[in-house]
mmCIF file of C-alpha atoms and ligand atoms in Angstrom:
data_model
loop_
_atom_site.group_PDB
_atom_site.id
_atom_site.type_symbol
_atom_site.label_atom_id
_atom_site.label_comp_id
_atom_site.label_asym_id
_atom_site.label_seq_id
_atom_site.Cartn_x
_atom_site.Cartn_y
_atom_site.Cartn_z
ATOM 1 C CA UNK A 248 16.569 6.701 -8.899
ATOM 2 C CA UNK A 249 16.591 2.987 -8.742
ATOM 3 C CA UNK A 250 13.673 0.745 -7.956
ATOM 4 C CA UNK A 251 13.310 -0.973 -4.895
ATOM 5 C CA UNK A 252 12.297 -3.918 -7.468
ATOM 6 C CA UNK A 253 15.349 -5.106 -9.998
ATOM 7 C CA UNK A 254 13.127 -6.878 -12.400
ATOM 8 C CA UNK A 255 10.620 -3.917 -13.827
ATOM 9 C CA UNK A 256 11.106 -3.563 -17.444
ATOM 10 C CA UNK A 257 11.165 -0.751 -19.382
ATOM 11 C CA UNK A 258 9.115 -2.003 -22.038
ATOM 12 C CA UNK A 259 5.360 -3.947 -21.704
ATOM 13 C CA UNK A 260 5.579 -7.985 -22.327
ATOM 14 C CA UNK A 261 3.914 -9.489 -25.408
ATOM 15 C CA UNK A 262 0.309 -9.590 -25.387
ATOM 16 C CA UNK A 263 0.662 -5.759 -22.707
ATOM 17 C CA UNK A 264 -0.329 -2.463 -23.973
ATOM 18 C CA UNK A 265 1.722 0.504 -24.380
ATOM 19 C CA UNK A 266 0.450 1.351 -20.579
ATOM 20 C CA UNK A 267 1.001 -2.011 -19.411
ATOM 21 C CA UNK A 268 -2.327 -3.475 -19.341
ATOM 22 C CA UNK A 269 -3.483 -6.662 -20.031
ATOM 23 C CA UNK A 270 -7.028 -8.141 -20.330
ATOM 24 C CA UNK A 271 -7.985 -9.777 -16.818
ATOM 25 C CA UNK A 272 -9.235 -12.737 -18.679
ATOM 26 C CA UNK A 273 -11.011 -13.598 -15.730
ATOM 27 C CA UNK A 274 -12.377 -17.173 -17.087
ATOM 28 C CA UNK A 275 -9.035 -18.661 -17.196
ATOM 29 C CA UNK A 276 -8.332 -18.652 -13.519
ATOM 30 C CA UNK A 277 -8.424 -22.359 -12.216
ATOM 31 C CA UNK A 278 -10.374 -23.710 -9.211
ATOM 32 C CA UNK A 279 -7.426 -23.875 -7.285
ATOM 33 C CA UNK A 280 -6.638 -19.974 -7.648
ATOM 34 C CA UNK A 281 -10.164 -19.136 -6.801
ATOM 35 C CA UNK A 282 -9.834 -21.416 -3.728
ATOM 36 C CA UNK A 283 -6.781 -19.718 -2.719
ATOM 37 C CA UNK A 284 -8.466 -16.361 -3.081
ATOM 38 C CA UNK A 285 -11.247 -17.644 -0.428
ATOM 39 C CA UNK A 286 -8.495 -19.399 1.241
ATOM 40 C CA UNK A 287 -6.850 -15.781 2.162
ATOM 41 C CA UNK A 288 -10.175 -13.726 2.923
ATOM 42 C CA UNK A 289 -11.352 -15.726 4.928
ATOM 43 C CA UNK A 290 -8.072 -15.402 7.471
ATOM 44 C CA UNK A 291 -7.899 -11.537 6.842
ATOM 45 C CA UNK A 292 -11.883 -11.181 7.165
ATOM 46 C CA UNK A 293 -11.724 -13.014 10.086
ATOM 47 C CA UNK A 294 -8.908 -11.147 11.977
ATOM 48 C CA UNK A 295 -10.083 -7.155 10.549
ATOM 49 C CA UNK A 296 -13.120 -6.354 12.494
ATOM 50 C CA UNK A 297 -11.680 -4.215 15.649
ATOM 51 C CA UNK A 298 -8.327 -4.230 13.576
ATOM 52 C CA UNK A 299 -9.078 -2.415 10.012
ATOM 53 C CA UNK A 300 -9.925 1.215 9.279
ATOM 54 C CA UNK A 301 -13.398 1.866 9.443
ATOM 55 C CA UNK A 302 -12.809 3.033 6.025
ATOM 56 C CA UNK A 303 -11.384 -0.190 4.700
ATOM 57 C CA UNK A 304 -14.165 -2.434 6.317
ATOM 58 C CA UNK A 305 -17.309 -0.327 4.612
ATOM 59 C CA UNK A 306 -14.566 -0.527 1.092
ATOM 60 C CA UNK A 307 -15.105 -4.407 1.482
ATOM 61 C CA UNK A 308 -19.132 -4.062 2.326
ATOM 62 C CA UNK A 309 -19.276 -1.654 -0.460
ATOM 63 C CA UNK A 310 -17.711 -3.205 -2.941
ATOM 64 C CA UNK A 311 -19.222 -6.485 -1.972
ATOM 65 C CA UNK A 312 -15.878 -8.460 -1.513
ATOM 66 C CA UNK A 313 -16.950 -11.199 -0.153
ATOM 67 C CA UNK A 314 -18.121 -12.739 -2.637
ATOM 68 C CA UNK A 315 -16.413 -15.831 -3.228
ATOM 69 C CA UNK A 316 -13.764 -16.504 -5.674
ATOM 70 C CA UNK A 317 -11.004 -13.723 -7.068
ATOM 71 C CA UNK A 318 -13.337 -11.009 -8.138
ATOM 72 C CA UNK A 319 -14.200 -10.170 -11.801
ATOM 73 C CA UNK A 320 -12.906 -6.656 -12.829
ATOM 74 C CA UNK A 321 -15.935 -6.272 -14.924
ATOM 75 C CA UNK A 322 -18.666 -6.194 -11.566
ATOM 76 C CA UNK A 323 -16.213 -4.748 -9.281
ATOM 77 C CA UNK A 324 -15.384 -1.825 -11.488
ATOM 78 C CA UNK A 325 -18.742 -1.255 -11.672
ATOM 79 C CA UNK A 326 -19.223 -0.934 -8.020
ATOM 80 C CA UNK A 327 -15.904 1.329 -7.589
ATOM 81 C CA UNK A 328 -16.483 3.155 -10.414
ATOM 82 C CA UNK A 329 -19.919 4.196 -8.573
ATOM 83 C CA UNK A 330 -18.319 5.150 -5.267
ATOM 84 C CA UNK A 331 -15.514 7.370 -6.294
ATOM 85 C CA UNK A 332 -14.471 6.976 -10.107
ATOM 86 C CA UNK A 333 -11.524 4.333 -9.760
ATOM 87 C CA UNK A 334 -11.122 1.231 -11.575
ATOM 88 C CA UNK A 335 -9.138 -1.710 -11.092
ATOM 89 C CA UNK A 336 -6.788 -2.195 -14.466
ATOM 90 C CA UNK A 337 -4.917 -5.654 -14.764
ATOM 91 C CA UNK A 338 -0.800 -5.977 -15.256
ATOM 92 C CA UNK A 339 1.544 -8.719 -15.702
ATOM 93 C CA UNK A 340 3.256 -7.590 -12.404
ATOM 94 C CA UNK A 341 5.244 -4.488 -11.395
ATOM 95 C CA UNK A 342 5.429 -1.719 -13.715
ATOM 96 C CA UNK A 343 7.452 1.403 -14.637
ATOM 97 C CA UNK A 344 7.311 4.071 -12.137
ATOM 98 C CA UNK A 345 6.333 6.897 -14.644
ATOM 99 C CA UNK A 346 3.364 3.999 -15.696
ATOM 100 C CA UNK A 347 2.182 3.488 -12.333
ATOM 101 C CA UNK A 348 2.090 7.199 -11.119
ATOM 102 C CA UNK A 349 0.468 7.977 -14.609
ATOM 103 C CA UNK A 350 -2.507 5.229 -13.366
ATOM 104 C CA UNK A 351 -3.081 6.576 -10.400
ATOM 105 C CA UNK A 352 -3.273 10.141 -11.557
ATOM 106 C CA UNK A 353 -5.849 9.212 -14.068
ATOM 107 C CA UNK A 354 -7.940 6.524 -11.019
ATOM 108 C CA UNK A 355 -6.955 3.620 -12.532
ATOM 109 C CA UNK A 356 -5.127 1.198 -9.818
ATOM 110 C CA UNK A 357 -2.749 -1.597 -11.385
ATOM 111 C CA UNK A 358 -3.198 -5.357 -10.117
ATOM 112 C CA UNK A 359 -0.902 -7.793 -10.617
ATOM 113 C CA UNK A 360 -3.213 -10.265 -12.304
ATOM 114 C CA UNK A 361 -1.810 -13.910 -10.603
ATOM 115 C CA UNK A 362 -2.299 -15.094 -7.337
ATOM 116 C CA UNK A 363 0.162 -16.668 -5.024
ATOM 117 C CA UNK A 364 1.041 -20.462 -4.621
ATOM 118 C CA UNK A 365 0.427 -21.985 -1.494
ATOM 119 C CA UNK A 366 4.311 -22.411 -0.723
ATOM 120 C CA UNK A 367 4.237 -18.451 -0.916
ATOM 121 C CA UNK A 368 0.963 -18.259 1.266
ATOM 122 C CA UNK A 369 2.708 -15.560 4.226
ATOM 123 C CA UNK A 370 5.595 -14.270 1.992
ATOM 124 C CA UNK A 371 5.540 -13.423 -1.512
ATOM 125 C CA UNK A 372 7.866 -10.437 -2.620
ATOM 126 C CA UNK A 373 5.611 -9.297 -6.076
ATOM 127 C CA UNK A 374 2.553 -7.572 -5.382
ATOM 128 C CA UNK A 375 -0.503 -10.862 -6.283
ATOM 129 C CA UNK A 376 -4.247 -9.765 -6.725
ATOM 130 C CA UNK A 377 -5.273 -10.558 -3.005
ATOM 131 C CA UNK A 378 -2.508 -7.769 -2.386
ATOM 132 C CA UNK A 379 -3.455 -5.460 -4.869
ATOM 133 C CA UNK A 380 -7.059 -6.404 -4.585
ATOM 134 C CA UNK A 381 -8.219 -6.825 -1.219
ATOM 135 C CA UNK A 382 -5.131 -5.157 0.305
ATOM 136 C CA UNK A 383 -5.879 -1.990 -1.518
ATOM 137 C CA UNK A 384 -9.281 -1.534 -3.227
ATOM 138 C CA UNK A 385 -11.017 -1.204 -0.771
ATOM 139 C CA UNK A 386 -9.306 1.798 0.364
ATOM 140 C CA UNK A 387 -9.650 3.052 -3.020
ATOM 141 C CA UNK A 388 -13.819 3.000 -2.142
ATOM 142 C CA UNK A 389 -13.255 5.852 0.194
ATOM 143 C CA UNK A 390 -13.926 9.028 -1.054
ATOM 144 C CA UNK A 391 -11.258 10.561 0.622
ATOM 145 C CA UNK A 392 -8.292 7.926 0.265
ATOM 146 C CA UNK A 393 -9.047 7.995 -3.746
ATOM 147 C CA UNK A 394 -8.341 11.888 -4.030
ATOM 148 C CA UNK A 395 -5.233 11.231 -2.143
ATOM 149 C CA UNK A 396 -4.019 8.495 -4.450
ATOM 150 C CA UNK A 397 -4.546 10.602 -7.144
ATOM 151 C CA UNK A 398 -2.650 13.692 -5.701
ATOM 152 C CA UNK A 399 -0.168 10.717 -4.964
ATOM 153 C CA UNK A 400 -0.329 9.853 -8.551
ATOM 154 C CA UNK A 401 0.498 13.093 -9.980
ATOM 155 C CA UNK A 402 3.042 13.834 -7.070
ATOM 156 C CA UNK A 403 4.747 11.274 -8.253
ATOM 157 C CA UNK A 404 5.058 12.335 -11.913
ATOM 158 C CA UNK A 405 6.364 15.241 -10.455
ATOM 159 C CA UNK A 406 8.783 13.830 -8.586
ATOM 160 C CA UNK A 407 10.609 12.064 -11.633
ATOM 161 C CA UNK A 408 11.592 15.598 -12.692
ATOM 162 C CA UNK A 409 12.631 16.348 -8.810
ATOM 163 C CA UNK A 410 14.597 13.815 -8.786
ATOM 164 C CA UNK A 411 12.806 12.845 -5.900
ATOM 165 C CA UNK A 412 11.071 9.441 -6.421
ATOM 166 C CA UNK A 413 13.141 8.006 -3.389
ATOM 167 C CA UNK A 414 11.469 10.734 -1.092
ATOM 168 C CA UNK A 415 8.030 10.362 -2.153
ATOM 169 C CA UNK A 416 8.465 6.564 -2.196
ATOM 170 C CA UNK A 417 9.135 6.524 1.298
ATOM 171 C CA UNK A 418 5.839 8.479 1.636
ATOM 172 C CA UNK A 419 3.668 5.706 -0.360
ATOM 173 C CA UNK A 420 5.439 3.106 1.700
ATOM 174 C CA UNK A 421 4.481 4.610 5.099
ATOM 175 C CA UNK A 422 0.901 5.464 4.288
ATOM 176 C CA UNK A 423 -0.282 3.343 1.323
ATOM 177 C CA UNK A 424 1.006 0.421 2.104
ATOM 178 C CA UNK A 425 2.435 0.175 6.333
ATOM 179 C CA UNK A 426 -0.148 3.130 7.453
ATOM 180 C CA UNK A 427 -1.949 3.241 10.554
ATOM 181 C CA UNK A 428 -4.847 5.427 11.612
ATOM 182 C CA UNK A 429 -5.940 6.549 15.042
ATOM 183 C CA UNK A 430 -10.175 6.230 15.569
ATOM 184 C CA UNK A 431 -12.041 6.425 18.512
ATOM 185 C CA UNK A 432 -12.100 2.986 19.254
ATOM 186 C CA UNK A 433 -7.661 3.251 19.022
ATOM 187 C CA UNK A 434 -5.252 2.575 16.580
ATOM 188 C CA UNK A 435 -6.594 0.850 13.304
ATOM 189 C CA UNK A 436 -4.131 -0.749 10.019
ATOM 190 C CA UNK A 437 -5.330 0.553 6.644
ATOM 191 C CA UNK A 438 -1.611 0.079 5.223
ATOM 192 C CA UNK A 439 -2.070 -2.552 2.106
ATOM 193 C CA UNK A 440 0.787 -4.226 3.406
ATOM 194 C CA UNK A 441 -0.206 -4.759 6.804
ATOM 195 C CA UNK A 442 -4.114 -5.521 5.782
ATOM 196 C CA UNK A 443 -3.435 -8.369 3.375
ATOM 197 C CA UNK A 444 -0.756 -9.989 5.857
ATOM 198 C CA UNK A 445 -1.975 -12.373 8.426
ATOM 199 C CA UNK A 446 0.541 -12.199 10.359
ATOM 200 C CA UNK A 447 1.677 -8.563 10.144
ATOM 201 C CA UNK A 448 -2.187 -7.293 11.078
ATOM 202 C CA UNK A 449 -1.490 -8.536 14.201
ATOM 203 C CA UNK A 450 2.315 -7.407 14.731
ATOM 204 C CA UNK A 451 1.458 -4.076 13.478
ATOM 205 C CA UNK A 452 -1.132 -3.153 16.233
ATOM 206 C CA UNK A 453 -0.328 -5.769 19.086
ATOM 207 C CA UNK A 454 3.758 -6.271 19.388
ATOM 208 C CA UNK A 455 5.368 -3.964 21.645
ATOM 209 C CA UNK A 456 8.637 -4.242 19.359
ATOM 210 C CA UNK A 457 7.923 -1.249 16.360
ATOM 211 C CA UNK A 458 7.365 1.968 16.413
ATOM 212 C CA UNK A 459 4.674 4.063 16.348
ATOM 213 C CA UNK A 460 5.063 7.522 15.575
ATOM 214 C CA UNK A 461 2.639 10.576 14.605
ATOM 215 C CA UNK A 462 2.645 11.519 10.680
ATOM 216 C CA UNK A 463 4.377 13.822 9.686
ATOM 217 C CA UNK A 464 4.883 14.620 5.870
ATOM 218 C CA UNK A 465 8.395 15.716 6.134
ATOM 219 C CA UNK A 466 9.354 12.861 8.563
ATOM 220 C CA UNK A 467 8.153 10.177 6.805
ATOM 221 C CA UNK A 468 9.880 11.380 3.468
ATOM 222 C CA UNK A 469 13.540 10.738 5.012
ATOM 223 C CA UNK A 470 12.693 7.802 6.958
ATOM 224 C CA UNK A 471 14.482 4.394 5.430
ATOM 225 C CA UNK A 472 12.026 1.293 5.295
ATOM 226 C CA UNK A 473 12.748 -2.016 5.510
ATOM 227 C CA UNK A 474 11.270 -4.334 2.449
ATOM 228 C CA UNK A 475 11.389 -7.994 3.530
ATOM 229 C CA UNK A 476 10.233 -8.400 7.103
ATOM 230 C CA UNK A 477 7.427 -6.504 9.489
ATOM 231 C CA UNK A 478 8.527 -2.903 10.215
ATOM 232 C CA UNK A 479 10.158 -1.244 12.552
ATOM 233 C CA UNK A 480 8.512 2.233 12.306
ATOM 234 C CA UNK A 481 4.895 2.571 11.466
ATOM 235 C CA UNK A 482 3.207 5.995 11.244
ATOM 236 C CA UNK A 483 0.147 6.905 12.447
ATOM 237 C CA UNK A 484 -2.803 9.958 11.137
ATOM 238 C CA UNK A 485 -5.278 11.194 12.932
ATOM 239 C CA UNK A 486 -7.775 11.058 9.596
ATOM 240 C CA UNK A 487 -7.760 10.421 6.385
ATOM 241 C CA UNK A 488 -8.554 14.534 5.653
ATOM 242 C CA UNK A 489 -5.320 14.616 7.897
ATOM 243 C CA UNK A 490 -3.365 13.268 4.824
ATOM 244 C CA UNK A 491 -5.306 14.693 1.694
ATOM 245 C CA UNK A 492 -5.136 18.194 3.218
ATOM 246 C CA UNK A 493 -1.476 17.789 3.898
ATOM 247 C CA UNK A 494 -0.351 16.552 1.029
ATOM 248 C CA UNK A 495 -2.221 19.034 -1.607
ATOM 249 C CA UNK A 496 -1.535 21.929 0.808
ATOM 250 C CA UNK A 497 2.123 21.091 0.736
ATOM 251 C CA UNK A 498 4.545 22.489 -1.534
ATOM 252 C CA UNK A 499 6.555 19.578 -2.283
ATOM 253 C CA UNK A 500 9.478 21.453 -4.436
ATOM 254 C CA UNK A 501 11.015 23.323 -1.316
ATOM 255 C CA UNK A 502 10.562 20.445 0.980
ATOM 256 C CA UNK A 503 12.201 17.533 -1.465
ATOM 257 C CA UNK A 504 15.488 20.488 -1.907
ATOM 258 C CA UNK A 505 15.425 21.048 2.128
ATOM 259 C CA UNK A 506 15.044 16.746 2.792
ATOM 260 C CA UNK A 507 17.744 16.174 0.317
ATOM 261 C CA UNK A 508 20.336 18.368 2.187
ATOM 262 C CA UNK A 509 19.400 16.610 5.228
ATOM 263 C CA UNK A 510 20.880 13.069 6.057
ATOM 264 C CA UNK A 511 18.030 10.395 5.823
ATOM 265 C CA UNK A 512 16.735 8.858 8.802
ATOM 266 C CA UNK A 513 18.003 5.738 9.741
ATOM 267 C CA UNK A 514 14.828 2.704 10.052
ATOM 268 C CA UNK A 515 14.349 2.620 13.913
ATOM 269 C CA UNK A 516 15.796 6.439 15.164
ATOM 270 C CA UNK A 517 13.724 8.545 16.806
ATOM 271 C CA UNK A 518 13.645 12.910 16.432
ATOM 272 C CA UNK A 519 13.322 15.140 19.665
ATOM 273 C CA UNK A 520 10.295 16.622 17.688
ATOM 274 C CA UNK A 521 8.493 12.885 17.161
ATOM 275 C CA UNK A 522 4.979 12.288 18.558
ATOM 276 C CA UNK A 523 6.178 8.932 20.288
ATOM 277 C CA UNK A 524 3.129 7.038 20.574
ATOM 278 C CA UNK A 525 4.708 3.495 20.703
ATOM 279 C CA UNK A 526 8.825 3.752 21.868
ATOM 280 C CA UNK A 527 9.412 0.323 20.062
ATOM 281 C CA UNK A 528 11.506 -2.358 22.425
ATOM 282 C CA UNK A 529 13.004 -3.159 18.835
ATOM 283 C CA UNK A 530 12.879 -6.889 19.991
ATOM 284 C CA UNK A 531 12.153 -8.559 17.279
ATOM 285 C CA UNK A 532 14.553 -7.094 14.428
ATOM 286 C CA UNK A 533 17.158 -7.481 16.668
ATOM 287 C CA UNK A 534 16.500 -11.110 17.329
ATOM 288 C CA UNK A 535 16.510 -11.568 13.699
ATOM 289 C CA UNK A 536 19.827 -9.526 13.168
HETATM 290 N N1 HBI B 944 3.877 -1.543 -10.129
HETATM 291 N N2 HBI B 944 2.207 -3.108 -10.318
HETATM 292 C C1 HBI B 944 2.871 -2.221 -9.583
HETATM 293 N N3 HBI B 944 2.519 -2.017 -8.283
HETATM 294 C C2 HBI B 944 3.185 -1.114 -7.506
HETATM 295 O O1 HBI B 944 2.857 -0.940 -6.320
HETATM 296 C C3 HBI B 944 4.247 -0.371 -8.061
HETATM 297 C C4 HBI B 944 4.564 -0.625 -9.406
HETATM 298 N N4 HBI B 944 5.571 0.056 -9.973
HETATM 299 C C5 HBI B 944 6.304 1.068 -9.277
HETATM 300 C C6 HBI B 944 5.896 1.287 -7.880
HETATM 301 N N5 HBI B 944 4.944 0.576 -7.337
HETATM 302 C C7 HBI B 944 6.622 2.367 -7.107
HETATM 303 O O2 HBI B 944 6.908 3.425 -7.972
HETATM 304 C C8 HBI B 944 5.817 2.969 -5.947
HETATM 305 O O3 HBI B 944 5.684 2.006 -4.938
HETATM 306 C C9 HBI B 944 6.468 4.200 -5.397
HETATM 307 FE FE1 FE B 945 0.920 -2.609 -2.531
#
């Protein structure tokens, strides 16, 4: 299986270890890089009360994120450490699949340790450490959402001998990273992408264009996603134990053989069997088509 990403290397840059990692160095980050840190929590922090998972919005009280500047592995892995055993681990940028699965597996979460320019303040392609950082630590502070990272984690070494990285991919991309969560209050993000993406925090909860569909495991792992606009489809749990129980309860050998005789599902169809919570007017990809 390919990457979605063409640039990942098979072996670690100069100065990387064998697993990828590099030494945060957090003194050499400028003034200007801290600024643009503040710069971007302060517009998410903003905008996430009444928008975020409860469970993301105690990750950023817990961990105390708002302090100012990009935060210094060394006292935040203290504080995540405490809460559920993860640590944050610093990388030049994307990494292996087999490298990144084997990080989560063992609670270690890989940032990308630059941050973005301000030309590339809405739209940057590489995961930066406000994405990996703030998009997804805080996440990683609930006790729940860490076990299923690291069934994720281990899934996905799995899955390299299944052939199956494309299914379970799919999975990460729909959850991780674009999920949605109903609470009492309604529909919350706590999708990485979505929660460290002004503008798609909004989209993802407010436009009547996408989406919205109840999870389900076998779904979501033969749904096509889009990489380089807002999405069309997002999924939506009723809990976080909603998505731990189902995905160590699942036996995902039978179910990648069954998906892969089946045809994948094309980015905006809908199934007779979906839970339709949002039938998407599809407006806005096909103004952009
Ligand atoms: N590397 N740094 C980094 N961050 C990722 O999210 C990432 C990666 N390498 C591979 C990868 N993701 C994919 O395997 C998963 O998204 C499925
Ligand atoms: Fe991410």
């Amino acid at each position: 299986m390919e990457s979605q990403f063409t640039h990942v290397h098979d072996t670690p840059p100069p100065g990387a270890a064998a697993d990828w990692t590099i030494s945060q160095n957090w003194d050499a980050f400028t003034a200007d890089e801290h600024a643009m840190w503040d710069r971007l929590f302060a517009r998410q922090s903003d905008m996430l009360p009444g928008r975020a998972a409860d469970a993301f919005l105690r990750g950023i009280d817990v961990l105390r994120l708002e302090k100012p500047g990009i935060p210094d592995y060394r006292e935040l892995n203290a504080r995540l450490m405490a809460a559920t055993g993860w640590q944050v681990i610093a990388v030049p940028g994307l990494v292996p699949d087999d490298v990144f699965f084997d990080h989560l597996a063992n609670r270690r979460f890989p940032a990308g340790n630059f941050i973005r320019t301000p030309e590339q303040l809405d739209y940057l392609q590489e995961p930066d450490v406000f994405h990996d950082v703030f998009g997804h630590v805080p996440m990683l502070a609930d006790p729940v959402f860490a076990d299923y990272m690291v069934a994720y984690g281990e899934g996905g070494l799995r899955s390299l001998k299944f052939d199956a990285l494309k299914q379970l991919a799919r999975l990460y991309w729909y959850t991780v990273e674009f999920g949605l969560i109903r609470e009492a209050g309604g529909l919350r993000i706590y999708g990485a992408g979505i929660v460290s993406s002004f503008a798609e925090s909004v989209f993802a909860l407010d436009s009547d264009s996408p989406n919205r569909i109840g999870f389900d495991l076998a779904r979501v792992m033969r749904t096509d996603y889009r990489i380089d606009d807002f999405q069309q489809n997002y999924f939506v749990i009723d809990s976080l134990d909603q998505l731990l129980d189902t995905t160590v309860n699942t036996d995902f050998a039978p179910l990648y053989a069954k998906n892969a005789a089946l045809p994948p599902i094309p980015i905006a169809d809908f199934l007779p069997e979906d839970e339709v919570i949002t039938r998407g007017t599809q407006d806005y990809a096909t103004a952009k088509a």
